[in-house]
Amino acid sequence: MGARFRGMLKTGDLGAEFSALMLLPPLRSMGPMRVTDLAEIKGADPSTVSRQAAQLVKAGLARREADPADGRASRLAVTEAGVAACERVRTARVAMLSQVLADWPADRVGAFTDLFEEFNDAVEAHLRSDPPPRETS
């Protein structure tokens, strides 16, 4: 997501970079997990996700807890403040998209929604299938 879009969301200062805040939704929906698992889900480098996770913990949006499967490891969990931050970002996105689409006819909004859902499904299917790299000639 570009800096311009992030700026349009008007979420205020939540104490962490926007990229770190984007770790909260999967933690919220999937529950606590190790940083390495979160990095895999986000398709990001584990060291980057670790740095972002530290921001979330420092801001009080997430906490580290012992992993019940391996007490030597920790996992990241969303705090109540993190849930509230997720909701602020979601509300800001909905408000911004509502403004953008306000002048669109209902049939075009419906067509766009259908195509966007189809696009997201195709991207998710592609990512799940992990196709082999294409050969270049």
CSV table of N, CA, C and O in Angstrom, one decimal:
chain,number,residue,atom,x,y,z
A,1,MET,N,0.8,-1.2,0.0
A,1,MET,CA,0.0,0.0,0.0
A,1,MET,C,0.9,1.2,0.0
A,1,MET,O,1.8,1.3,0.8
A,2,GLY,N,0.6,2.2,-0.9
A,2,GLY,CA,1.5,3.3,-1.0
A,2,GLY,C,1.4,4.3,0.1
A,2,GLY,O,0.4,4.4,0.8
A,3,ALA,N,2.4,5.2,0.2
A,3,ALA,CA,2.4,6.2,1.2
A,3,ALA,C,1.2,7.1,1.1
A,3,ALA,O,0.7,7.6,2.1
A,4,ARG,N,0.9,7.5,-0.1
A,4,ARG,CA,-0.2,8.4,-0.4
A,4,ARG,C,-1.5,7.8,0.2
A,4,ARG,O,-2.3,8.5,0.9
A,5,PHE,N,-1.8,6.5,-0.1
A,5,PHE,CA,-3.0,5.9,0.5
A,5,PHE,C,-3.0,5.8,2.0
A,5,PHE,O,-4.0,6.1,2.6
A,6,ARG,N,-1.8,5.5,2.6
A,6,ARG,CA,-1.7,5.4,4.0
A,6,ARG,C,-2.0,6.8,4.6
A,6,ARG,O,-2.7,6.9,5.6
A,7,GLY,N,-1.6,7.9,4.0
A,7,GLY,CA,-1.8,9.2,4.4
A,7,GLY,C,-3.3,9.6,4.4
A,7,GLY,O,-3.8,10.3,5.2
A,8,MET,N,-4.0,9.0,3.4
A,8,MET,CA,-5.4,9.3,3.2
A,8,MET,C,-6.3,8.7,4.3
A,8,MET,O,-7.4,9.1,4.5
A,9,LEU,N,-5.8,7.6,4.9
A,9,LEU,CA,-6.6,6.9,5.9
A,9,LEU,C,-6.9,7.7,7.1
A,9,LEU,O,-7.9,7.5,7.8
A,10,LYS,N,-6.1,8.6,7.5
A,10,LYS,CA,-6.3,9.5,8.6
A,10,LYS,C,-6.7,8.7,9.9
A,10,LYS,O,-7.7,8.8,10.5
A,11,THR,N,-5.8,7.8,10.3
A,11,THR,CA,-6.0,6.9,11.5
A,11,THR,C,-5.4,7.6,12.7
A,11,THR,O,-5.6,7.1,13.8
A,12,GLY,N,-4.6,8.6,12.5
A,12,GLY,CA,-4.0,9.2,13.7
A,12,GLY,C,-2.7,8.4,14.0
A,12,GLY,O,-2.4,7.4,13.3
A,13,ASP,N,-2.0,8.8,15.0
A,13,ASP,CA,-0.8,8.1,15.4
A,13,ASP,C,-1.2,6.9,16.3
A,13,ASP,O,-1.7,7.1,17.4
A,14,LEU,N,-0.9,5.7,15.8
A,14,LEU,CA,-1.2,4.5,16.6
A,14,LEU,C,0.0,3.9,17.3
A,14,LEU,O,0.0,2.9,17.9
A,15,GLY,N,1.2,4.6,17.1
A,15,GLY,CA,2.4,4.2,17.8
A,15,GLY,C,3.3,3.3,17.0
A,15,GLY,O,4.2,2.8,17.6
A,16,ALA,N,2.9,2.9,15.8
A,16,ALA,CA,3.7,2.0,15.0
A,16,ALA,C,3.5,2.4,13.5
A,16,ALA,O,2.5,3.0,13.1
A,17,GLU,N,4.5,2.0,12.7
A,17,GLU,CA,4.4,2.2,11.3
A,17,GLU,C,3.2,1.5,10.7
A,17,GLU,O,2.8,0.5,11.2
A,18,PHE,N,2.7,2.0,9.6
A,18,PHE,CA,1.6,1.4,8.9
A,18,PHE,C,1.9,0.0,8.6
A,18,PHE,O,1.0,-0.9,8.7
A,19,SER,N,3.1,-0.3,8.1
A,19,SER,CA,3.4,-1.7,7.7
A,19,SER,C,3.3,-2.6,9.0
A,19,SER,O,2.9,-3.8,8.8
A,20,ALA,N,3.7,-2.1,10.1
A,20,ALA,CA,3.5,-3.0,11.3
A,20,ALA,C,2.1,-3.1,11.7
A,20,ALA,O,1.7,-4.2,12.1
A,21,LEU,N,1.3,-2.1,11.5
A,21,LEU,CA,-0.2,-2.2,11.8
A,21,LEU,C,-0.8,-3.3,10.9
A,21,LEU,O,-1.8,-3.9,11.4
A,22,MET,N,-0.3,-3.5,9.7
A,22,MET,CA,-0.9,-4.5,8.8
A,22,MET,C,-0.6,-5.9,9.3
A,22,MET,O,-1.2,-6.9,8.7
A,23,LEU,N,0.2,-6.1,10.4
A,23,LEU,CA,0.3,-7.4,11.0
A,23,LEU,C,-0.8,-7.8,11.9
A,23,LEU,O,-1.1,-8.9,12.2
A,24,LEU,N,-1.5,-6.8,12.4
A,24,LEU,CA,-2.6,-7.0,13.3
A,24,LEU,C,-3.8,-7.8,12.8
A,24,LEU,O,-4.3,-8.7,13.5
A,25,PRO,N,-4.3,-7.5,11.6
A,25,PRO,CA,-5.5,-8.2,11.1
A,25,PRO,C,-5.3,-9.8,11.1
A,25,PRO,O,-6.1,-10.5,11.6
A,26,PRO,N,-4.2,-10.3,10.6
A,26,PRO,CA,-4.0,-11.8,10.6
A,26,PRO,C,-3.9,-12.3,12.1
A,26,PRO,O,-4.4,-13.4,12.4
A,27,LEU,N,-3.2,-11.5,12.9
A,27,LEU,CA,-3.1,-12.0,14.3
A,27,LEU,C,-4.5,-12.0,15.0
A,27,LEU,O,-4.8,-12.8,15.8
A,28,ARG,N,-5.3,-11.0,14.6
A,28,ARG,CA,-6.6,-10.9,15.2
A,28,ARG,C,-7.5,-12.0,14.7
A,28,ARG,O,-8.3,-12.6,15.5
A,29,SER,N,-7.5,-12.3,13.4
A,29,SER,CA,-8.4,-13.3,12.9
A,29,SER,C,-7.9,-14.8,13.1
A,29,SER,O,-8.7,-15.7,13.3
A,30,MET,N,-6.6,-15.0,13.1
A,30,MET,CA,-6.0,-16.3,13.2
A,30,MET,C,-5.5,-16.7,14.6
A,30,MET,O,-5.2,-17.8,14.9
A,31,GLY,N,-5.4,-15.7,15.5
A,31,GLY,CA,-4.9,-15.9,16.8
A,31,GLY,C,-3.4,-15.8,17.0
A,31,GLY,O,-2.7,-15.5,16.0
A,32,PRO,N,-2.9,-15.9,18.2
A,32,PRO,CA,-1.5,-15.8,18.4
A,32,PRO,C,-0.7,-16.7,17.6
A,32,PRO,O,-1.1,-17.8,17.3
A,33,MET,N,0.5,-16.2,17.1
A,33,MET,CA,1.4,-17.0,16.3
A,33,MET,C,2.8,-16.5,16.4
A,33,MET,O,3.1,-15.4,16.8
A,34,ARG,N,3.7,-17.4,16.1
A,34,ARG,CA,5.2,-17.0,16.1
A,34,ARG,C,5.4,-16.0,15.0
A,34,ARG,O,4.7,-16.0,13.9
A,35,VAL,N,6.4,-15.2,15.1
A,35,VAL,CA,6.8,-14.2,14.1
A,35,VAL,C,7.1,-14.9,12.8
A,35,VAL,O,6.8,-14.4,11.8
A,36,THR,N,7.8,-16.0,12.9
A,36,THR,CA,8.1,-16.7,11.6
A,36,THR,C,6.9,-17.2,10.9
A,36,THR,O,6.9,-17.1,9.6
A,37,ASP,N,5.9,-17.6,11.6
A,37,ASP,CA,4.6,-18.0,10.9
A,37,ASP,C,3.9,-16.8,10.3
A,37,ASP,O,3.4,-16.8,9.2
A,38,LEU,N,3.9,-15.7,11.1
A,38,LEU,CA,3.3,-14.4,10.6
A,38,LEU,C,4.1,-13.9,9.4
A,38,LEU,O,3.4,-13.5,8.4
A,39,ALA,N,5.4,-14.0,9.3
A,39,ALA,CA,6.2,-13.6,8.2
A,39,ALA,C,5.8,-14.5,7.0
A,39,ALA,O,5.6,-13.9,5.9
A,40,GLU,N,5.6,-15.7,7.2
A,40,GLU,CA,5.2,-16.6,6.1
A,40,GLU,C,3.8,-16.2,5.5
A,40,GLU,O,3.6,-16.1,4.3
A,41,ILE,N,2.9,-16.0,6.4
A,41,ILE,CA,1.5,-15.6,6.0
A,41,ILE,C,1.6,-14.3,5.2
A,41,ILE,O,0.9,-14.1,4.2
A,42,LYS,N,2.4,-13.3,5.7
A,42,LYS,CA,2.5,-12.0,5.0
A,42,LYS,C,3.4,-12.0,3.8
A,42,LYS,O,3.5,-11.0,3.0
A,43,GLY,N,4.1,-13.1,3.6
A,43,GLY,CA,5.1,-13.2,2.5
A,43,GLY,C,6.2,-12.2,2.7
A,43,GLY,O,6.6,-11.5,1.7
A,44,ALA,N,6.7,-12.0,3.9
A,44,ALA,CA,7.7,-11.0,4.2
A,44,ALA,C,8.9,-11.7,4.9
A,44,ALA,O,8.8,-12.8,5.3
A,45,ASP,N,10.0,-11.0,4.9
A,45,ASP,CA,11.2,-11.4,5.5
A,45,ASP,C,11.0,-11.5,7.0
A,45,ASP,O,10.5,-10.5,7.6
A,46,PRO,N,11.4,-12.6,7.7
A,46,PRO,CA,11.2,-12.7,9.1
A,46,PRO,C,11.8,-11.6,9.9
A,46,PRO,O,11.3,-11.2,11.0
A,47,SER,N,13.0,-11.1,9.5
A,47,SER,CA,13.7,-10.0,10.2
A,47,SER,C,12.9,-8.7,10.2
A,47,SER,O,12.8,-8.0,11.2
A,48,THR,N,12.2,-8.5,9.0
A,48,THR,CA,11.4,-7.3,8.9
A,48,THR,C,10.2,-7.4,9.8
A,48,THR,O,9.8,-6.5,10.5
A,49,VAL,N,9.5,-8.6,9.8
A,49,VAL,CA,8.3,-8.8,10.6
A,49,VAL,C,8.7,-8.7,12.1
A,49,VAL,O,8.0,-8.2,12.9
A,50,SER,N,9.9,-9.2,12.4
A,50,SER,CA,10.3,-9.2,13.8
A,50,SER,C,10.5,-7.7,14.3
A,50,SER,O,10.1,-7.3,15.4
A,51,ARG,N,11.0,-6.9,13.4
A,51,ARG,CA,11.2,-5.4,13.7
A,51,ARG,C,9.8,-4.8,13.9
A,51,ARG,O,9.6,-4.0,14.8
A,52,GLN,N,8.9,-5.1,13.0
A,52,GLN,CA,7.5,-4.6,13.0
A,52,GLN,C,6.8,-5.1,14.3
A,52,GLN,O,6.1,-4.3,14.9
A,53,ALA,N,7.0,-6.3,14.6
A,53,ALA,CA,6.4,-6.9,15.8
A,53,ALA,C,6.9,-6.1,17.1
A,53,ALA,O,6.1,-5.9,18.0
A,54,ALA,N,8.2,-5.8,17.1
A,54,ALA,CA,8.7,-5.1,18.2
A,54,ALA,C,8.0,-3.7,18.4
A,54,ALA,O,7.7,-3.2,19.5
A,55,GLN,N,7.7,-3.1,17.2
A,55,GLN,CA,7.0,-1.8,17.3
A,55,GLN,C,5.6,-2.0,17.9
A,55,GLN,O,5.1,-1.2,18.7
A,56,LEU,N,4.9,-3.1,17.5
A,56,LEU,CA,3.6,-3.3,18.0
A,56,LEU,C,3.6,-3.6,19.5
A,56,LEU,O,2.7,-3.1,20.2
A,57,VAL,N,4.6,-4.3,19.9
A,57,VAL,CA,4.7,-4.6,21.4
A,57,VAL,C,5.0,-3.3,22.1
A,57,VAL,O,4.4,-3.0,23.2
A,58,LYS,N,5.9,-2.5,21.6
A,58,LYS,CA,6.3,-1.2,22.3
A,58,LYS,C,5.1,-0.3,22.3
A,58,LYS,O,4.9,0.4,23.3
A,59,ALA,N,4.2,-0.3,21.3
A,59,ALA,CA,3.0,0.6,21.3
A,59,ALA,C,1.9,0.0,22.1
A,59,ALA,O,0.8,0.6,22.2
A,60,GLY,N,2.0,-1.2,22.6
A,60,GLY,CA,1.0,-1.9,23.4
A,60,GLY,C,-0.1,-2.5,22.5
A,60,GLY,O,-1.2,-2.8,23.1
A,61,LEU,N,0.1,-2.6,21.2
A,61,LEU,CA,-0.9,-3.2,20.3
A,61,LEU,C,-0.8,-4.7,20.3
A,61,LEU,O,-1.8,-5.3,19.8
A,62,ALA,N,0.3,-5.3,20.7
A,62,ALA,CA,0.5,-6.7,20.7
A,62,ALA,C,1.3,-7.0,21.9
A,62,ALA,O,2.0,-6.2,22.5
A,63,ARG,N,1.3,-8.3,22.3
A,63,ARG,CA,2.1,-8.7,23.4
A,63,ARG,C,2.8,-10.1,23.0
A,63,ARG,O,2.3,-10.8,22.2
A,64,ARG,N,3.9,-10.3,23.6
A,64,ARG,CA,4.6,-11.6,23.5
A,64,ARG,C,4.1,-12.5,24.6
A,64,ARG,O,3.9,-12.1,25.7
A,65,GLU,N,3.9,-13.8,24.2
A,65,GLU,CA,3.5,-14.8,25.2
A,65,GLU,C,4.2,-16.1,24.9
A,65,GLU,O,4.6,-16.3,23.7
A,66,ALA,N,4.3,-16.9,25.9
A,66,ALA,CA,5.0,-18.2,25.7
A,66,ALA,C,4.2,-19.1,24.7
A,66,ALA,O,3.0,-19.1,24.7
A,67,ASP,N,4.9,-19.8,23.8
A,67,ASP,CA,4.3,-20.7,22.9
A,67,ASP,C,4.0,-22.0,23.6
A,67,ASP,O,4.9,-22.6,24.1
A,68,PRO,N,2.7,-22.4,23.7
A,68,PRO,CA,2.4,-23.6,24.5
A,68,PRO,C,3.0,-24.8,23.9
A,68,PRO,O,3.2,-25.8,24.6
A,69,ALA,N,3.3,-24.8,22.6
A,69,ALA,CA,3.9,-26.0,22.0
A,69,ALA,C,5.4,-26.1,22.2
A,69,ALA,O,6.0,-27.1,22.2
A,70,ASP,N,6.0,-24.9,22.6
A,70,ASP,CA,7.5,-24.9,22.9
A,70,ASP,C,7.7,-23.7,23.8
A,70,ASP,O,7.8,-22.6,23.3
A,71,GLY,N,7.9,-24.0,25.1
A,71,GLY,CA,8.0,-22.9,26.0
A,71,GLY,C,9.2,-22.0,25.8
A,71,GLY,O,9.3,-20.9,26.4
A,72,ARG,N,10.2,-22.5,25.0
A,72,ARG,CA,11.4,-21.6,24.8
A,72,ARG,C,11.1,-20.6,23.7
A,72,ARG,O,11.8,-19.6,23.6
A,73,ALA,N,10.0,-20.8,23.0
A,73,ALA,CA,9.7,-19.8,21.9
A,73,ALA,C,8.5,-18.9,22.4
A,73,ALA,O,7.8,-19.2,23.3
A,74,SER,N,8.4,-17.8,21.7
A,74,SER,CA,7.3,-16.9,22.0
A,74,SER,C,6.4,-16.7,20.8
A,74,SER,O,6.8,-17.0,19.6
A,75,ARG,N,5.2,-16.3,21.0
A,75,ARG,CA,4.3,-15.9,19.9
A,75,ARG,C,3.8,-14.5,20.2
A,75,ARG,O,3.8,-14.1,21.3
A,76,LEU,N,3.2,-14.0,19.2
A,76,LEU,CA,2.7,-12.6,19.2
A,76,LEU,C,1.2,-12.7,19.3
A,76,LEU,O,0.6,-13.5,18.6
A,77,ALA,N,0.6,-11.9,20.2
A,77,ALA,CA,-0.9,-11.9,20.3
A,77,ALA,C,-1.4,-10.4,20.3
A,77,ALA,O,-0.7,-9.5,20.8
A,78,VAL,N,-2.6,-10.2,19.8
A,78,VAL,CA,-3.1,-8.8,19.8
A,78,VAL,C,-3.7,-8.5,21.1
A,78,VAL,O,-4.3,-9.3,21.8
A,79,THR,N,-3.5,-7.3,21.6
A,79,THR,CA,-4.0,-6.8,22.8
A,79,THR,C,-5.4,-6.1,22.5
A,79,THR,O,-5.7,-5.9,21.3
A,80,GLU,N,-6.1,-5.7,23.5
A,80,GLU,CA,-7.3,-4.9,23.3
A,80,GLU,C,-7.0,-3.6,22.6
A,80,GLU,O,-7.8,-3.2,21.7
A,81,ALA,N,-5.9,-3.0,22.9
A,81,ALA,CA,-5.5,-1.8,22.1
A,81,ALA,C,-5.3,-2.1,20.7
A,81,ALA,O,-5.6,-1.3,19.8
A,82,GLY,N,-4.7,-3.3,20.4
A,82,GLY,CA,-4.5,-3.7,19.0
A,82,GLY,C,-5.8,-4.0,18.3
A,82,GLY,O,-5.9,-3.6,17.1
A,83,VAL,N,-6.7,-4.5,18.9
A,83,VAL,CA,-8.1,-4.8,18.3
A,83,VAL,C,-8.7,-3.4,18.0
A,83,VAL,O,-9.2,-3.2,16.9
A,84,ALA,N,-8.6,-2.4,18.9
A,84,ALA,CA,-9.1,-1.1,18.6
A,84,ALA,C,-8.4,-0.4,17.5
A,84,ALA,O,-9.0,0.2,16.6
A,85,ALA,N,-7.1,-0.6,17.4
A,85,ALA,CA,-6.3,-0.1,16.2
A,85,ALA,C,-6.7,-0.7,14.9
A,85,ALA,O,-6.9,0.0,13.9
A,86,CYS,N,-7.0,-2.0,14.9
A,86,CYS,CA,-7.5,-2.7,13.7
A,86,CYS,C,-8.8,-2.1,13.3
A,86,CYS,O,-9.0,-1.8,12.1
A,87,GLU,N,-9.7,-1.8,14.2
A,87,GLU,CA,-11.0,-1.2,13.9
A,87,GLU,C,-10.8,0.2,13.4
A,87,GLU,O,-11.5,0.6,12.5
A,88,ARG,N,-9.9,1.0,14.0
A,88,ARG,CA,-9.7,2.3,13.5
A,88,ARG,C,-9.2,2.3,12.0
A,88,ARG,O,-9.7,3.1,11.2
A,89,VAL,N,-8.3,1.4,11.7
A,89,VAL,CA,-7.8,1.3,10.3
A,89,VAL,C,-8.9,0.9,9.4
A,89,VAL,O,-9.1,1.4,8.3
A,90,ARG,N,-9.7,-0.1,9.8
A,90,ARG,CA,-10.8,-0.6,9.0
A,90,ARG,C,-11.8,0.5,8.8
A,90,ARG,O,-12.3,0.7,7.6
A,91,THR,N,-12.2,1.2,9.8
A,91,THR,CA,-13.1,2.3,9.7
A,91,THR,C,-12.6,3.4,8.8
A,91,THR,O,-13.4,3.9,7.9
A,92,ALA,N,-11.3,3.7,8.9
A,92,ALA,CA,-10.8,4.7,8.0
A,92,ALA,C,-10.8,4.3,6.6
A,92,ALA,O,-11.1,5.1,5.7
A,93,ARG,N,-10.5,3.0,6.3
A,93,ARG,CA,-10.5,2.5,4.9
A,93,ARG,C,-11.9,2.5,4.4
A,93,ARG,O,-12.1,2.9,3.2
A,94,VAL,N,-12.9,2.1,5.1
A,94,VAL,CA,-14.3,2.1,4.7
A,94,VAL,C,-14.7,3.5,4.4
A,94,VAL,O,-15.3,3.8,3.3
A,95,ALA,N,-14.4,4.5,5.2
A,95,ALA,CA,-14.8,5.9,5.0
A,95,ALA,C,-14.1,6.4,3.8
A,95,ALA,O,-14.8,7.1,3.0
A,96,MET,N,-12.8,6.1,3.6
A,96,MET,CA,-12.1,6.7,2.4
A,96,MET,C,-12.7,6.0,1.1
A,96,MET,O,-13.0,6.7,0.1
A,97,LEU,N,-12.9,4.7,1.1
A,97,LEU,CA,-13.5,4.1,-0.1
A,97,LEU,C,-14.9,4.5,-0.3
A,97,LEU,O,-15.3,4.7,-1.5
A,98,SER,N,-15.7,4.8,0.7
A,98,SER,CA,-17.0,5.3,0.5
A,98,SER,C,-17.0,6.7,-0.2
A,98,SER,O,-17.8,6.9,-1.0
A,99,GLN,N,-16.1,7.5,0.2
A,99,GLN,CA,-15.9,8.8,-0.4
A,99,GLN,C,-15.5,8.7,-1.9
A,99,GLN,O,-16.1,9.3,-2.7
A,100,VAL,N,-14.6,7.8,-2.1
A,100,VAL,CA,-14.1,7.6,-3.5
A,100,VAL,C,-15.2,7.1,-4.4
A,100,VAL,O,-15.4,7.5,-5.6
A,101,LEU,N,-16.1,6.2,-3.9
A,101,LEU,CA,-17.1,5.5,-4.7
A,101,LEU,C,-18.4,6.3,-4.6
A,101,LEU,O,-19.4,5.9,-5.3
A,102,ALA,N,-18.5,7.3,-3.9
A,102,ALA,CA,-19.8,8.0,-3.7
A,102,ALA,C,-20.5,8.5,-5.0
A,102,ALA,O,-21.7,8.4,-5.1
A,103,ASP,N,-19.7,8.9,-6.0
A,103,ASP,CA,-20.3,9.3,-7.2
A,103,ASP,C,-20.5,8.2,-8.3
A,103,ASP,O,-20.9,8.5,-9.4
A,104,TRP,N,-20.1,7.0,-8.0
A,104,TRP,CA,-20.2,5.9,-8.9
A,104,TRP,C,-21.7,5.4,-8.9
A,104,TRP,O,-22.3,5.3,-7.8
A,105,PRO,N,-22.2,5.1,-10.0
A,105,PRO,CA,-23.5,4.4,-10.1
A,105,PRO,C,-23.5,3.1,-9.4
A,105,PRO,O,-22.5,2.4,-9.4
A,106,ALA,N,-24.6,2.7,-8.7
A,106,ALA,CA,-24.7,1.4,-8.0
A,106,ALA,C,-24.3,0.2,-8.8
A,106,ALA,O,-23.6,-0.7,-8.3
A,107,ASP,N,-24.7,0.2,-10.1
A,107,ASP,CA,-24.3,-1.0,-10.9
A,107,ASP,C,-22.8,-1.1,-11.1
A,107,ASP,O,-22.2,-2.2,-11.1
A,108,ARG,N,-22.1,0.0,-11.2
A,108,ARG,CA,-20.7,0.0,-11.4
A,108,ARG,C,-20.0,-0.4,-10.1
A,108,ARG,O,-19.0,-1.1,-10.1
A,109,VAL,N,-20.5,0.1,-9.0
A,109,VAL,CA,-19.9,-0.3,-7.7
A,109,VAL,C,-20.1,-1.8,-7.5
A,109,VAL,O,-19.1,-2.5,-7.1
A,110,GLY,N,-21.2,-2.4,-7.9
A,110,GLY,CA,-21.5,-3.8,-7.8
A,110,GLY,C,-20.5,-4.6,-8.7
A,110,GLY,O,-20.0,-5.6,-8.3
A,111,ALA,N,-20.4,-4.1,-9.9
A,111,ALA,CA,-19.5,-4.8,-10.8
A,111,ALA,C,-18.0,-4.7,-10.3
A,111,ALA,O,-17.3,-5.7,-10.4
A,112,PHE,N,-17.6,-3.6,-9.8
A,112,PHE,CA,-16.3,-3.4,-9.3
A,112,PHE,C,-16.1,-4.4,-8.1
A,112,PHE,O,-15.0,-5.1,-8.0
A,113,THR,N,-17.0,-4.4,-7.2
A,113,THR,CA,-16.9,-5.3,-6.1
A,113,THR,C,-16.8,-6.8,-6.5
A,113,THR,O,-15.9,-7.5,-6.0
A,114,ASP,N,-17.6,-7.2,-7.4
A,114,ASP,CA,-17.5,-8.6,-7.9
A,114,ASP,C,-16.2,-8.9,-8.5
A,114,ASP,O,-15.6,-9.9,-8.3
A,115,LEU,N,-15.7,-8.0,-9.4
A,115,LEU,CA,-14.4,-8.2,-10.0
A,115,LEU,C,-13.3,-8.2,-9.0
A,115,LEU,O,-12.3,-8.9,-9.1
A,116,PHE,N,-13.4,-7.3,-8.0
A,116,PHE,CA,-12.3,-7.2,-7.0
A,116,PHE,C,-12.3,-8.5,-6.2
A,116,PHE,O,-11.2,-9.0,-5.9
A,117,GLU,N,-13.4,-9.0,-5.8
A,117,GLU,CA,-13.5,-10.2,-5.1
A,117,GLU,C,-12.9,-11.4,-5.9
A,117,GLU,O,-12.1,-12.2,-5.4
A,118,GLU,N,-13.2,-11.4,-7.2
A,118,GLU,CA,-12.7,-12.4,-8.1
A,118,GLU,C,-11.1,-12.3,-8.2
A,118,GLU,O,-10.4,-13.3,-8.2
A,119,PHE,N,-10.7,-11.1,-8.3
A,119,PHE,CA,-9.2,-10.8,-8.4
A,119,PHE,C,-8.5,-11.3,-7.1
A,119,PHE,O,-7.5,-12.0,-7.1
A,120,ASN,N,-9.1,-11.0,-5.9
A,120,ASN,CA,-8.5,-11.4,-4.6
A,120,ASN,C,-8.5,-12.9,-4.5
A,120,ASN,O,-7.5,-13.5,-4.1
A,121,ASP,N,-9.6,-13.6,-4.9
A,121,ASP,CA,-9.6,-15.0,-4.9
A,121,ASP,C,-8.5,-15.6,-5.8
A,121,ASP,O,-7.9,-16.6,-5.4
A,122,ALA,N,-8.3,-15.0,-7.0
A,122,ALA,CA,-7.3,-15.5,-7.9
A,122,ALA,C,-5.9,-15.4,-7.3
A,122,ALA,O,-5.1,-16.3,-7.5
A,123,VAL,N,-5.7,-14.2,-6.7
A,123,VAL,CA,-4.3,-14.0,-6.1
A,123,VAL,C,-4.1,-15.0,-5.0
A,123,VAL,O,-3.0,-15.6,-4.9
A,124,GLU,N,-5.1,-15.2,-4.1
A,124,GLU,CA,-5.0,-16.1,-3.0
A,124,GLU,C,-4.7,-17.5,-3.5
A,124,GLU,O,-3.9,-18.3,-3.0
A,125,ALA,N,-5.4,-17.9,-4.6
A,125,ALA,CA,-5.3,-19.3,-5.1
A,125,ALA,C,-3.9,-19.4,-5.7
A,125,ALA,O,-3.2,-20.4,-5.6
A,126,HIS,N,-3.4,-18.4,-6.4
A,126,HIS,CA,-2.0,-18.4,-6.9
A,126,HIS,C,-1.0,-18.5,-5.8
A,126,HIS,O,-0.1,-19.3,-6.0
A,127,LEU,N,-1.2,-17.8,-4.8
A,127,LEU,CA,-0.2,-17.8,-3.7
A,127,LEU,C,-0.2,-19.2,-3.0
A,127,LEU,O,0.8,-19.7,-2.6
A,128,ARG,N,-1.4,-19.8,-2.9
A,128,ARG,CA,-1.5,-21.1,-2.2
A,128,ARG,C,-0.8,-22.2,-3.1
A,128,ARG,O,-0.3,-23.1,-2.6
A,129,SER,N,-0.9,-22.0,-4.4
A,129,SER,CA,-0.4,-23.1,-5.3
A,129,SER,C,1.1,-23.0,-5.4
A,129,SER,O,1.7,-24.0,-5.8
A,130,ASP,N,1.7,-21.8,-5.1
A,130,ASP,CA,3.2,-21.7,-5.1
A,130,ASP,C,3.8,-22.2,-6.4
A,130,ASP,O,4.5,-23.2,-6.4
A,131,PRO,N,3.4,-21.6,-7.6
A,131,PRO,CA,3.8,-22.2,-8.9
A,131,PRO,C,5.3,-22.1,-9.0
A,131,PRO,O,6.0,-21.2,-8.4
A,132,PRO,N,5.9,-23.0,-9.8
A,132,PRO,CA,7.4,-22.9,-10.0
A,132,PRO,C,7.7,-21.6,-10.8
A,132,PRO,O,6.9,-21.1,-11.5
A,133,PRO,N,8.9,-21.1,-10.6
A,133,PRO,CA,9.3,-19.9,-11.3
A,133,PRO,C,9.3,-20.1,-12.8
A,133,PRO,O,9.7,-21.2,-13.2
A,134,ARG,N,9.0,-19.1,-13.5
A,134,ARG,CA,9.0,-19.1,-15.0
A,134,ARG,C,10.4,-19.1,-15.5
A,134,ARG,O,11.2,-18.3,-15.0
A,135,GLU,N,10.6,-19.9,-16.5
A,135,GLU,CA,11.9,-19.8,-17.2
A,135,GLU,C,11.9,-18.6,-18.1
A,135,GLU,O,11.0,-18.3,-18.8
A,136,THR,N,13.1,-17.9,-18.1
A,136,THR,CA,13.2,-16.8,-19.0
A,136,THR,C,14.1,-17.3,-20.2
A,136,THR,O,15.0,-18.0,-20.1
A,137,SER,N,13.7,-16.7,-21.4
A,137,SER,CA,14.5,-17.1,-22.6
A,137,SER,C,15.4,-16.1,-23.0
A,137,SER,O,15.3,-14.9,-22.8
